[in-house]
Coordinates of C-alpha atoms and ligand atoms in Angstrom, one line a residue:
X134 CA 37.8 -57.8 42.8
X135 CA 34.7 -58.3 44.9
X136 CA 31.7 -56.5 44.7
X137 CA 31.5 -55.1 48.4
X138 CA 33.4 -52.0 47.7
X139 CA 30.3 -51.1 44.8
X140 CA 28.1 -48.5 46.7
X141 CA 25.1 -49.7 45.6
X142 CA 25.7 -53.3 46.5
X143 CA 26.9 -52.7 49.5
X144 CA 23.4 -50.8 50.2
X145 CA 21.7 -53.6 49.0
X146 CA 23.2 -56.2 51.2
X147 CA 22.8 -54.0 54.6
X148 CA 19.2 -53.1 53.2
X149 CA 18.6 -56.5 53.0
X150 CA 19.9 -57.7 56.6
X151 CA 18.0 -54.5 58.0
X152 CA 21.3 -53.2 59.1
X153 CA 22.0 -49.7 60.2
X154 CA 25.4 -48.2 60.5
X155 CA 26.1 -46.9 64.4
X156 CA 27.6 -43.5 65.0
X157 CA 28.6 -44.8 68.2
X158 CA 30.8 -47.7 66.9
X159 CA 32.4 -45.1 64.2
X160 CA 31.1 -47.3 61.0
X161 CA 31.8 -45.8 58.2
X162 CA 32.3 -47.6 55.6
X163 CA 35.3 -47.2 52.5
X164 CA 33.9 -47.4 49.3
X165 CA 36.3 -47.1 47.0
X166 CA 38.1 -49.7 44.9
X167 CA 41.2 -47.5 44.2
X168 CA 41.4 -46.9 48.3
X169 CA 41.2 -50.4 49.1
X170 CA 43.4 -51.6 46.6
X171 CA 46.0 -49.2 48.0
X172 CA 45.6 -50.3 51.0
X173 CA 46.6 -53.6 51.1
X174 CA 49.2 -52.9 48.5
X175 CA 51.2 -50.5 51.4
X176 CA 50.7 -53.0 54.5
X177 CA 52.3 -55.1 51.1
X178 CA 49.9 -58.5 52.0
X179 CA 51.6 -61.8 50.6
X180 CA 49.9 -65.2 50.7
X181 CA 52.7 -66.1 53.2
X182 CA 50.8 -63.5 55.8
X183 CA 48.3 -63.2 58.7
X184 CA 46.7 -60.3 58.8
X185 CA 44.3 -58.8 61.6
X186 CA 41.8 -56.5 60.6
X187 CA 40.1 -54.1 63.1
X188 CA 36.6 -53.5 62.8
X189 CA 36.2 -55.1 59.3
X190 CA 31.9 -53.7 58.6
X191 CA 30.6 -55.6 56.2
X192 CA 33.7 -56.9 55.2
X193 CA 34.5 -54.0 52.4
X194 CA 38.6 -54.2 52.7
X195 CA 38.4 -57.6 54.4
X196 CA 37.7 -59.2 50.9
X197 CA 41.1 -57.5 49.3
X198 CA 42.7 -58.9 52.3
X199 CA 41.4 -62.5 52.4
X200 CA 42.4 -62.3 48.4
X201 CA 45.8 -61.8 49.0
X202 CA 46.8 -63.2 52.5
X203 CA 46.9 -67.0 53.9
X204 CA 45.3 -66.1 56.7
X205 CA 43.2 -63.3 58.1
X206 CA 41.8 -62.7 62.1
X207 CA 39.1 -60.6 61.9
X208 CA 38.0 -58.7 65.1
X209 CA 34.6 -56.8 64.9
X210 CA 32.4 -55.5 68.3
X211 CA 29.1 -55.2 66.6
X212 CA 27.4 -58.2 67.1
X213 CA 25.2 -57.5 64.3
X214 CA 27.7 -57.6 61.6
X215 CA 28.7 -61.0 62.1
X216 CA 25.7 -62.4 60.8
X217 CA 26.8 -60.3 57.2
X218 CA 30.2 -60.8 57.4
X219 CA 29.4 -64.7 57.4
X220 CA 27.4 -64.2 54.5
X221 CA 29.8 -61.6 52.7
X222 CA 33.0 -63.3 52.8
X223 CA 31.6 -67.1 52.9
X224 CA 33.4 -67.6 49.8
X225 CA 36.9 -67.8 52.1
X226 CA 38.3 -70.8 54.0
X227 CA 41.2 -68.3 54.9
X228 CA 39.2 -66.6 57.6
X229 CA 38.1 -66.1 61.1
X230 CA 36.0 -63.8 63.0
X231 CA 36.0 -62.5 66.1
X232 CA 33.3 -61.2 67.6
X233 CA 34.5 -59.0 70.5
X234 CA 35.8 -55.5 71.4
X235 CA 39.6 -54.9 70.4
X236 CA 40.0 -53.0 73.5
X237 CA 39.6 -56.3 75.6
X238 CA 41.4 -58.9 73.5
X239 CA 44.9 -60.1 74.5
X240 CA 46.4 -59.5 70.7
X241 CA 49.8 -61.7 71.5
X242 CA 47.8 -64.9 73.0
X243 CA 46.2 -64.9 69.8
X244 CA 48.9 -64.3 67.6
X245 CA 50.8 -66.7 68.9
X246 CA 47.2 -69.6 68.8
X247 CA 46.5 -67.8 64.9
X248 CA 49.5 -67.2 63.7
X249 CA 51.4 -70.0 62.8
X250 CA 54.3 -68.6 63.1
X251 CA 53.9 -66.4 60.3
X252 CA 54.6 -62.5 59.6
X253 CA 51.6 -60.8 61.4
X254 CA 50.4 -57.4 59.7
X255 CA 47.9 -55.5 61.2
X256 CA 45.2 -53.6 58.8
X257 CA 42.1 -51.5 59.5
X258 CA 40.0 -48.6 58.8
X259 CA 39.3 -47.5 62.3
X260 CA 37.1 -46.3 64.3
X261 CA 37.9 -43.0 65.0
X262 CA 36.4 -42.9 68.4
X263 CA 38.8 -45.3 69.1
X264 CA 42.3 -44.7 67.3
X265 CA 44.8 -43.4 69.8
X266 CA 43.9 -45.9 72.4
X267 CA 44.0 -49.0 69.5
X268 CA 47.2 -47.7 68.2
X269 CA 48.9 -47.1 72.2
X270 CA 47.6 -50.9 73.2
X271 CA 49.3 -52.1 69.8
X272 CA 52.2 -50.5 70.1
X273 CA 52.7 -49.8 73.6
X274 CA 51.9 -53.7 74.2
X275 CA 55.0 -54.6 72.2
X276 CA 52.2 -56.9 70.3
X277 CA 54.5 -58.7 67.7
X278 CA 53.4 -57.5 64.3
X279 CA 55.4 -55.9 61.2
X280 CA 53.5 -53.4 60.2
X281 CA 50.3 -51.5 60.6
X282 CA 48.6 -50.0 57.7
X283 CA 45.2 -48.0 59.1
X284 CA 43.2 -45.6 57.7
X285 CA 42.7 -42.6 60.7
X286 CA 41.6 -39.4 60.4
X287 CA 44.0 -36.7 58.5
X288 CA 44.8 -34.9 61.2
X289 CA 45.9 -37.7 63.3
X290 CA 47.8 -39.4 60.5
X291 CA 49.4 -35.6 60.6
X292 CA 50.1 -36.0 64.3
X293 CA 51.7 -39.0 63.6
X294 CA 54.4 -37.8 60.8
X295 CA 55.0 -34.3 62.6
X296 CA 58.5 -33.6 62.9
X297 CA 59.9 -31.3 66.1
X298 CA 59.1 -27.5 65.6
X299 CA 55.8 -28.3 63.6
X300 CA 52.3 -27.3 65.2
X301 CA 51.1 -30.8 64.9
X302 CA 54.3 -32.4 66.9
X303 CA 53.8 -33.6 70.1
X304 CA 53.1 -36.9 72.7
X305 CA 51.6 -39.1 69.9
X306 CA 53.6 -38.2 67.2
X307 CA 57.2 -38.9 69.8
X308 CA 55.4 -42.3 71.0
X309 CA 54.2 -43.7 67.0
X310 CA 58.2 -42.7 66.0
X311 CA 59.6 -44.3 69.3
X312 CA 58.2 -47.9 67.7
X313 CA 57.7 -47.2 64.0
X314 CA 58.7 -45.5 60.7
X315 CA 55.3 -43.9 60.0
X316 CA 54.7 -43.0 56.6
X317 CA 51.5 -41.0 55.1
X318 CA 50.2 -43.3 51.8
X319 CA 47.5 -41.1 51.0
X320 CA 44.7 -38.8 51.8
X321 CA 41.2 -39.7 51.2
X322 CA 38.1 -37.4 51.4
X323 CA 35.1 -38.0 53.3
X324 CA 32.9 -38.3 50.1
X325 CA 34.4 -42.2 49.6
X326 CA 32.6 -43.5 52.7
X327 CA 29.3 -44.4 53.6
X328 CA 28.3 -42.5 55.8
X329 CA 30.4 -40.0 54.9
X330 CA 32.1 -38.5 58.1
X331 CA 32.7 -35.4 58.9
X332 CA 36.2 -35.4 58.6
X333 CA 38.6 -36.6 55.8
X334 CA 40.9 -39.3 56.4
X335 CA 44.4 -40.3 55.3
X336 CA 45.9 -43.9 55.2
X337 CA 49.3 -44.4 57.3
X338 CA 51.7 -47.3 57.4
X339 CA 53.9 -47.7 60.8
X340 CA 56.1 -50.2 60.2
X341 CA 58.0 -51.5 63.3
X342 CA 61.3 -50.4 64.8
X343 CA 63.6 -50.9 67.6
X344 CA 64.8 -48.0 70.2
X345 CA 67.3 -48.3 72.4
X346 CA 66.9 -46.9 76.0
X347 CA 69.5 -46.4 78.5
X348 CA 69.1 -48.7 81.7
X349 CA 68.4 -46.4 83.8
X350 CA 65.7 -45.1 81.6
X351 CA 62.1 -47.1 81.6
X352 CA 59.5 -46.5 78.8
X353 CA 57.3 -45.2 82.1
X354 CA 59.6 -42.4 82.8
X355 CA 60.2 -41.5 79.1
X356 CA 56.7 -41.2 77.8
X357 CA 55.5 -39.7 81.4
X358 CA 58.2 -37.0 80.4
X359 CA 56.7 -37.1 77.1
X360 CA 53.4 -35.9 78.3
X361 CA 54.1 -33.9 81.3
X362 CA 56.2 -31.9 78.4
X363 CA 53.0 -31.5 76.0
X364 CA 50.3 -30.8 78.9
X365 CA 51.2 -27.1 78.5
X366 CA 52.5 -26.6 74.8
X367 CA 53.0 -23.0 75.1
X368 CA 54.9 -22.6 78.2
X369 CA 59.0 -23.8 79.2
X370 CA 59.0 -27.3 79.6
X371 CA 60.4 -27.0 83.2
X372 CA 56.7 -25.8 83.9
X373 CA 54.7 -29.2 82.5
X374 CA 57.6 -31.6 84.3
X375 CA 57.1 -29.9 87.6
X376 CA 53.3 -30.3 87.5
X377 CA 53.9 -33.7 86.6
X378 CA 53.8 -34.6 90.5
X379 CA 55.1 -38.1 89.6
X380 CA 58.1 -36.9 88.6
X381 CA 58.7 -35.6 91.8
X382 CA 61.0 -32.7 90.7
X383 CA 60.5 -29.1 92.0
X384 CA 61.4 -26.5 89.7
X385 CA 65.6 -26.0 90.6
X386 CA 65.6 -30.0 89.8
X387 CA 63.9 -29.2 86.7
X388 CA 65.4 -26.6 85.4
X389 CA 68.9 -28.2 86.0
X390 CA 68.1 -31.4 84.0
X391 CA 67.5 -29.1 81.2
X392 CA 70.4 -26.7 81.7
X393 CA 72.8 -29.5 82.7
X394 CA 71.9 -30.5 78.6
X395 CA 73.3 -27.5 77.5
X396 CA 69.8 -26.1 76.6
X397 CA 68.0 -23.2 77.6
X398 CA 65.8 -23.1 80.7
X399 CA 63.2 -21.6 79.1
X400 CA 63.3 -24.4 76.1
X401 CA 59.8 -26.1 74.6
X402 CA 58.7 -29.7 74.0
X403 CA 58.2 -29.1 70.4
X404 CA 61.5 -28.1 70.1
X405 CA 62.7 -31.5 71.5
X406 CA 63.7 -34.7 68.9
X407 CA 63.1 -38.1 70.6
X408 CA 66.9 -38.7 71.1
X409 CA 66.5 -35.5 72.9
X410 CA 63.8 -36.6 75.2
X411 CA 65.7 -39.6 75.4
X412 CA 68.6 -37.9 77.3
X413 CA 66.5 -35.9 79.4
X414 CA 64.9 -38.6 81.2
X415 CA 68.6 -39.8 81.3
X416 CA 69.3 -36.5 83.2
X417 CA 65.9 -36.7 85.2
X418 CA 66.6 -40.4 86.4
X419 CA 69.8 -39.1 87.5
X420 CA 68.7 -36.0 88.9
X421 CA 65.8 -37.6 90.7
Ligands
SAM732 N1 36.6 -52.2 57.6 C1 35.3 -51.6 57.2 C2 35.5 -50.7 56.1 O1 36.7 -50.4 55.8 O2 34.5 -50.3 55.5 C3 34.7 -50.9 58.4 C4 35.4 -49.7 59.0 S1 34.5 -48.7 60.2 C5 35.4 -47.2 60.1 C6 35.1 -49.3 61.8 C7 34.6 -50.7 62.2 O3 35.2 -51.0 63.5 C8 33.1 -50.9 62.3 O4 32.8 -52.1 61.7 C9 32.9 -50.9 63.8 O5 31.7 -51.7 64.2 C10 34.2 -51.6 64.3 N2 34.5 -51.3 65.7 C11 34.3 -50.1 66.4 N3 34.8 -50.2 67.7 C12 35.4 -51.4 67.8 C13 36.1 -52.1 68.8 N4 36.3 -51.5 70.0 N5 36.6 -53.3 68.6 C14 36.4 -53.9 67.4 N6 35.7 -53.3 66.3 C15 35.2 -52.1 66.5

């Protein structure tokens, strides 16, 4: 086990390289063995793997990684880090670093230059300024991975997992379940980071899945339902897909999709499963 995830070590080597963590870049650090440990045991890390890590610090839960995987892509924004993270994890011929904001990398061109062919998981503790857009260009992008495994914050790991009827249900949770099996591993309390932030965290696996859509049903128009049904949680859902000017229904049109389903007019979002959504964009593509 390497010494990076020992507080006062980690200090040291940041101390020494006159580094100081940015709010703006979301660094804080995990620093906890037991944490990291779990971590790469739930994204399950073989020596036959490639992992990308998000925003890897000081290289904390890189090291685990690099231990375990053949090959790891590391992608960090703060220029300042790389310097560390050369020094750090110098020890490894299994590595590469990126230099460069995840946001405006193309993940499959490098994949496919990285990879080797191999089983690509992706790993991080994220930045939480940052999560939902990460996660929607991941997943969204159809980027070829296995799994994910990132630490978020506990309420958006929450999101994630929430079932229909639940108060935390809604757009993110319907568009993590559309492409993955999420699965909450654990929580983890602010006190194990440095800095500690102000909220506690919780680390989630999302490991890919396939969903079928009819033909006459494009992602677009599903998750554009999706969120035109969230924008207004507490009223009918004929309300948010009528404001939804792209759409393009008026309220009879809308209120017939949903009747011609057999379900109340007056019937909620967060009462809706994802098959459910599914069929009423079915409805809506024919009603349009
Ligand atoms: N992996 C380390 C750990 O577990 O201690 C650091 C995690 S820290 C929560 C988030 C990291 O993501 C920081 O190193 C930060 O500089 C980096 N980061 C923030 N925004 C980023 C972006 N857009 N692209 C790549 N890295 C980013």
């Amino acid at each position: 086990m390497g010494k990076l995830s020992n507080p006062k070590f980690a200090k040291e080597i940041m101390n020494e390289a006159g580094f100081r963590t940015q709010k703006k870049y979301g660094q804080n650090f995990l620093m906890d063995e037991g944490v990291l440990i779990d971590i790469v045991e739930a994204a399950d890390i073989t020596e036959d793997d490639f992992v990308i890590e998000i925003g890897p610090g000081i290289g904390t839960l890189s090291e685990v990684i690099l231990e375990r995987a053949y090959k790891a892509l590391l992608i960090e924004i703060d220029d300042k880090l790389i310097p560390i993270l050369n020094k750090t994890l110098g020890g490894f011929d299994n590595v590469k670093i990126v230099n460069t904001d995840i946001m405006k990398i193309d993940l499959d061109k490098l994949i496919e230059e990285e990879s080797e062919g191999r089983k690509v998981k992706i790993v991080a503790n994220l930045p939480y300024y940052i999560t939902t857009p990460i996660l929607m260009k991941i997943l969204r992008g159809h980027v070829s991975y296995e799994s994910i495994t990132v630490m978020v914050q506990k309420e958006v790991a929450e999101r994630m997992e929430a079932k229909p009827g639940s108060k935390d249900y809604g757009a993110l949770s319907l568009a993590v379940q559309f492409y993955t099996e999420p699965e909450i591993i654990e929580k983890v309390p602010a006190g194990k980071f440095f800095p500690p932030p102000k909220v506690d965290s919780a680390v989630i696996t999302l490991r890919k899945k396939e969903t079928e859509l009819p033909d006459s049903v494009s992602e677009e128009l599903l998750f554009s339902i999706i969120r035109s049904s969230f924008e207004q949680r507490r009223k009918a859902l004929y309300n948010g897909l009528v404001n939804h000017k792209e759409l393009g229904l008026n309220k009879e049109k809308a209120k017939k999709a949903i009747t011609e389903l057999g379900w109340p007019e007056t019937i909620r979002g967060e009462k809706l499963t994802l098959k459910d959504f599914i069929k009423l964009s079915e409805q809506i593509a024919i009603t349009k």
